[in-house]
Amino acid sequence: MTTAEPRPTGAPEAAPEAAPAATAAPEAAPAPARAGGRRAALAVPALTAAITVCCLAGGALMEVPAAAGFLGPRFFPLAVGALLLATALASAAWALRPGARAAAPDAPPAPPASEGGPAAAPDGAAPAHDGPSAADATAPAGGNAAPGAAPVRSDWRALGTMAATFTAHLLLLEPLGWLVAGTLLFWGTSFALDRRRPLLDLCVAAALSGTVQLLFSGLLDVPLPAGLLGKVL
Amino acid sequence: MDALSLLMGGFADALTPVNLLWCLAGVVLGTAVGVLPGLGSSMAVALLLPLTFLLEPTAAFIMFAGIYYGGQFGGATTSILLNTPGQSSSIVTAFEGHAMALRGRAAQALAASVIGSFVGGIIATTVVAFFAQRMVAFALGFGPAEYFALAMLAFVSTAAVVTSSPARGIAALGMGIALSVVGIDDQSGAVRMTLGIPQLLDGVDIVVVTVGLLAVGEVLHSAFRPGGDAPARALDSGTPWLSRADWRRSWGPWLRGTALGLPFGVVPAGGAEIPTFLSYGAEKALARRRGRSEFGRGAIEGVAGPEAANNATTATAMIPLLGLGLPTSATAAVMLAAFQQYGMQPGPLLFESEGDLVWALLASMFVGTVLLLVINLPFAPLWARLLRLPRRHLYAGLVVFATVGVYAGKGSVFEVGLLYAVGALGLLMRRYGIPVAPVLIGVILGPLAEGELRRAMAASQGDLAILVDSGIAVGIYAVILAVAVGLVAKRVRDRRRARPTGRAAEEAAPSGRG
């Protein structure tokens, strides 16, 4: 999770706080539905608390110019922080309430949309890109079908490869130029997802990265870092 | 009639060969992205957001209109052929559409959805062209208090209505607002929450947030998802066509779907999924009453209605977007971001200051709808072939385009790093079921809410009464209250209904599935 470091909201706390919850997930593989639901329930307050800290600290430590107007620049971050603090406390209390553990094993295996008919579905079907519907629908299903932890472990390897690829791309983009760094970016990402045909991926990566360079430098007149290519020409 | 002549002027702008080409490119790109599984139209618009740095405004917005519609339609194609909706608004289409495809009626399902999109799109765009100005006339009287109330409405409805768990919605919204605060404060010049990083003085670019959360977050999350890389097997589609019997069965659902979809674009209730479900339910009930319901085995009504509703909602979302600057869906939020990239603030003044652009955009929505019909009816089988692209190449390509797009904007590696960091945040959010849309709304409307609140407070010297001084503001707060009450009532009812079965209700609320 190296990419999490330049977090814009300014919370070094955010990464550590969220990370333990995340890294602990694979151990829960034998009972994914129960542990996942519970951990997810605690992850939300944790993430909320991290943002709260950013807002409150950012608001409190701010240097306010003398002529700041009536409410000033501090008010809004502090107000949002207060709201988030209340939310974090409330959702943590909800997740840790006595009944939560008993209710968790009964977690519904999938959104009830398919049986429940259209009336029930809009809730189960979360809005575009909102993730939970997809995540929640696949996770318990996969867990029930194959109780082994194998897929989870390989998932972490894939994510690690991807994070390493992104970091490498950031470091190499300017020194080596787009052509090399872009090829690496494409290759690393596709390799992370499936490592069976690395050579084919490399060819596709080089072709795409070259096309992008031509497109941006040639047609759209936006210079991408030339790097090595610039030295050769 | 005034609107008509202005619209004709818009057509004159939109129908230049170059702009027609951009619209065509938009429709093709939008359909291509929409067809790819897991990617919806908000992603399509977001990925192309960096292009705003390169194109002149009219061309860019014409292209966006094309992408917007193309993305919606592309989602329907995957729903029908693959049973994997690209976005939530095409979930319903998958129910009957895929059943039709399994029975060898994929071509009819595609045709019903394309023509349904066309009907919904054309009718809704006409409504937009004539009502957007009404909205503007209404909105011209808005002051800081009213705008603040509007922003609150958008916040409450995205954080609470769109998501099933308010805690997650509020967390996401707070994240968005926190991001929007970063940088130099407009009103006082104070440096806020930059951690001493000079590149953050200008704030976090909305393009970076959008592309990072939607595209990079999705790619990172895909690494977690179980399942191999084998491209999903799509059913053969054939060239879409409809028999006379199909026409007879479809035209009613098209019109009813459109009528259901129209009002939903205007209210900030989370985009197009609700009307699609309503339309599906209505058609199902009607079919049952008629006696020989095909629902469950591939009823063409179940494809025609929701698709028309979907596109109608998509189009009418433009009314609050252009008239008030209020985005009612994630895609509309991204469009709003595009306006801001050009230094324009959608709202009543936009029609005066950028009238030509607005009317060209409205005209190109018509053009986009027509192009959609022309391109997708004959070429649907070709689009389906895109589904054979290996997943790893698809996602790698997404990362490459997201990266290069963000880099091209400012030519700074720091922005790319920020993009990946936001992507990591997007991964965490997806993993724990926190919705992304409220973050976008928070980033975009946060500064508006803050600015208007501070302006109102400065004018009244701290008297809170100014916020509820006008009838309009009070009306908006009443709507917020109604939304909240309705939400609580629904939750109570759901729990009561779920109790006899003895499960789900308790778990539903904290896990966000309820």
XYZ file of C-alpha atoms in Angstrom, chain A:
233
model
C 0.000 0.000 0.000
C 2.851 2.355 -0.758
C 0.618 4.473 -2.924
C -1.369 5.527 0.078
C 1.415 7.705 1.377
C 0.823 11.001 -0.385
C -2.723 10.946 0.934
C -4.177 14.353 0.160
C -6.423 14.736 3.135
C -3.335 14.751 5.237
C -3.739 11.813 7.540
C -0.798 9.616 8.084
C -3.209 8.030 10.541
C -5.530 6.992 7.781
C -3.305 4.297 6.328
C -2.329 2.529 9.540
C -5.822 2.675 10.892
C -7.376 1.153 7.846
C -4.552 -1.226 7.065
C -4.844 -3.602 10.031
C -8.462 -4.195 9.213
C -7.512 -4.860 5.618
C -4.546 -7.135 6.214
C -6.488 -9.135 8.725
C -9.160 -10.022 6.199
C -7.541 -13.086 4.576
C -7.279 -14.900 7.902
C -11.019 -14.794 8.054
C -11.364 -16.909 4.944
C -12.996 -19.952 6.591
C -15.984 -17.868 7.583
C -15.952 -15.039 5.117
C -19.538 -13.936 5.517
C -19.439 -13.512 9.272
C -15.983 -12.061 9.685
C -16.199 -9.965 6.573
C -19.459 -8.400 7.661
C -18.153 -7.652 11.117
C -14.828 -6.345 9.957
C -16.450 -4.221 7.315
C -18.757 -2.853 9.968
C -15.736 -1.753 12.012
C -13.787 -0.550 8.995
C -16.349 2.105 8.222
C -16.077 3.807 11.632
C -12.283 3.524 11.408
C -12.166 5.213 8.031
C -14.636 7.826 9.195
C -12.521 8.467 12.277
C -9.450 8.952 10.091
C -11.189 11.633 8.066
C -12.489 13.177 11.269
C -8.945 13.512 12.557
C -7.915 15.220 9.311
C -10.764 17.687 9.463
C -10.399 18.544 13.139
C -6.603 18.720 13.107
C -6.572 20.618 9.825
C -9.123 23.055 11.143
C -7.481 23.523 14.511
C -3.919 23.932 13.254
C -4.820 26.342 10.496
C -3.225 29.781 10.433
C -6.076 32.208 10.000
C -5.337 35.580 8.388
C -6.448 38.607 10.364
C -9.153 39.663 7.902
C -10.915 36.346 7.672
C -14.522 37.493 7.476
C -17.318 36.327 9.674
C -17.190 32.546 9.764
C -13.603 32.310 8.631
C -11.816 29.451 6.912
C -11.798 27.278 10.028
C -15.484 26.842 10.529
C -16.295 24.470 7.700
C -13.611 21.829 8.305
C -14.419 21.856 12.000
C -18.146 21.537 11.388
C -17.638 18.647 8.973
C -15.236 17.080 11.471
C -17.821 17.291 14.229
C -20.460 15.682 12.041
C -18.081 12.890 11.077
C -17.059 12.342 14.675
C -20.689 11.789 15.601
C -21.117 9.411 12.650
C -17.983 7.445 13.526
C -19.060 7.042 17.145
C -22.583 6.069 16.203
C -21.525 3.481 13.628
C -18.856 2.041 15.925
C -21.431 1.697 18.673
C -23.766 0.022 16.195
C -21.099 -2.407 15.042
C -20.086 -3.312 18.605
C -23.567 -3.537 20.060
C -24.314 -6.825 21.854
C -26.664 -8.140 19.200
C -24.231 -7.653 16.339
C -22.317 -10.883 16.808
C -25.463 -12.967 16.961
C -26.871 -11.349 13.881
C -23.712 -11.597 11.812
C -23.667 -15.351 11.003
C -27.089 -14.943 9.560
C -25.766 -12.515 6.985
C -27.765 -12.834 3.791
C -25.682 -14.553 1.134
C -26.574 -12.116 -1.614
C -28.681 -9.049 -2.170
C -32.260 -10.251 -2.171
C -32.889 -8.528 -5.474
C -33.251 -11.699 -7.498
C -35.978 -13.275 -5.404
C -37.382 -10.162 -3.829
C -38.656 -8.758 -7.082
C -38.294 -5.238 -8.315
C -39.803 -3.589 -5.287
C -37.020 -4.747 -2.999
C -34.260 -4.412 -5.516
C -33.375 -0.719 -5.680
C -31.819 -0.924 -2.244
C -29.886 -4.082 -2.792
C -28.676 -2.730 -6.087
C -26.391 0.023 -5.036
C -25.758 2.924 -7.395
C -23.173 2.868 -10.143
C -19.628 2.136 -8.959
C -20.718 2.023 -5.424
C -19.093 -1.290 -5.060
C -20.899 -2.986 -2.225
C -23.398 -4.741 -4.412
C -20.687 -6.293 -6.516
C -18.353 -6.937 -3.609
C -20.965 -8.324 -1.315
C -22.566 -10.434 -3.983
C -19.351 -12.100 -5.065
C -17.558 -12.451 -1.751
C -19.996 -14.708 0.099
C -20.714 -16.721 -3.020
C -17.026 -17.362 -3.619
C -16.496 -18.096 0.056
C -19.267 -20.658 0.185
C -18.263 -22.419 -2.986
C -14.583 -22.692 -2.127
C -13.883 -22.371 1.582
C -10.116 -22.548 1.007
C -8.127 -19.355 1.380
C -6.270 -19.738 -1.907
C -8.097 -17.114 -3.985
C -7.784 -14.559 -1.207
C -4.048 -15.046 -0.941
C -3.440 -14.657 -4.647
C -5.552 -11.546 -4.531
C -3.110 -9.956 -2.119
C -0.241 -10.870 -4.385
C -2.047 -9.259 -7.296
C -2.655 -6.095 -5.329
C 0.962 -5.982 -4.186
C 2.210 -6.364 -7.739
C -0.091 -3.604 -8.840
C 1.012 -1.260 -6.064
C 4.657 -1.943 -6.904
C 3.934 -1.257 -10.568
C 2.311 2.069 -9.791
C 5.188 3.111 -7.545
C 7.731 2.128 -10.165
C 5.828 4.086 -12.756
C 5.860 7.200 -10.593
C 9.584 6.929 -10.027
C 10.510 6.111 -13.607
C 8.138 8.306 -15.596
C 10.404 11.326 -15.827
C 13.846 9.680 -15.876
C 13.014 6.953 -18.404
C 10.218 8.616 -20.337
C 6.645 7.618 -21.104
C 7.468 4.906 -23.600
C 9.315 2.778 -21.060
C 7.351 3.726 -17.966
C 4.002 3.393 -19.736
C 4.904 -0.016 -21.101
C 5.900 -1.070 -17.615
C 2.656 0.285 -16.200
C 0.478 -1.663 -18.620
C 2.547 -4.803 -18.358
C 2.691 -4.733 -14.578
C -1.032 -4.203 -14.215
C -1.987 -6.990 -16.592
C 0.673 -9.256 -15.098
C -0.805 -8.617 -11.672
C -4.207 -9.759 -12.868
C -3.031 -12.804 -14.779
C 0.546 -14.000 -15.092
C 0.100 -16.698 -17.694
C 1.134 -14.893 -20.854
C 3.681 -12.223 -19.947
C 5.264 -12.008 -23.408
C 2.003 -11.311 -25.183
C 1.224 -8.716 -22.532
C 4.593 -7.069 -23.085
C 3.925 -6.741 -26.820
C 0.490 -5.265 -26.215
C 1.959 -2.937 -23.579
C 4.678 -1.635 -25.891
C 2.242 -1.166 -28.755
C -0.297 0.706 -26.640
C 2.273 2.863 -24.937
C 3.775 3.775 -28.302
C 0.346 4.599 -29.691
C -0.422 6.820 -26.728
C 2.895 8.640 -27.141
C 2.215 9.229 -30.826
C -1.345 10.309 -30.124
C -0.478 12.798 -27.399
C 2.744 14.215 -28.788
C 1.764 14.058 -32.421
C -1.963 14.700 -32.679
C -2.905 16.451 -29.463
C 0.358 18.329 -29.036
C 0.794 17.417 -25.385
C 4.369 16.512 -24.566
C 4.815 13.324 -22.590
C 8.211 12.811 -20.978
C 10.555 11.633 -23.715
C 13.235 10.234 -21.404
C 15.476 7.707 -23.113
C 13.731 8.231 -26.410
C 14.705 11.889 -26.340
C 18.352 11.032 -25.749
C 18.431 8.580 -28.623
C 16.848 10.910 -31.160
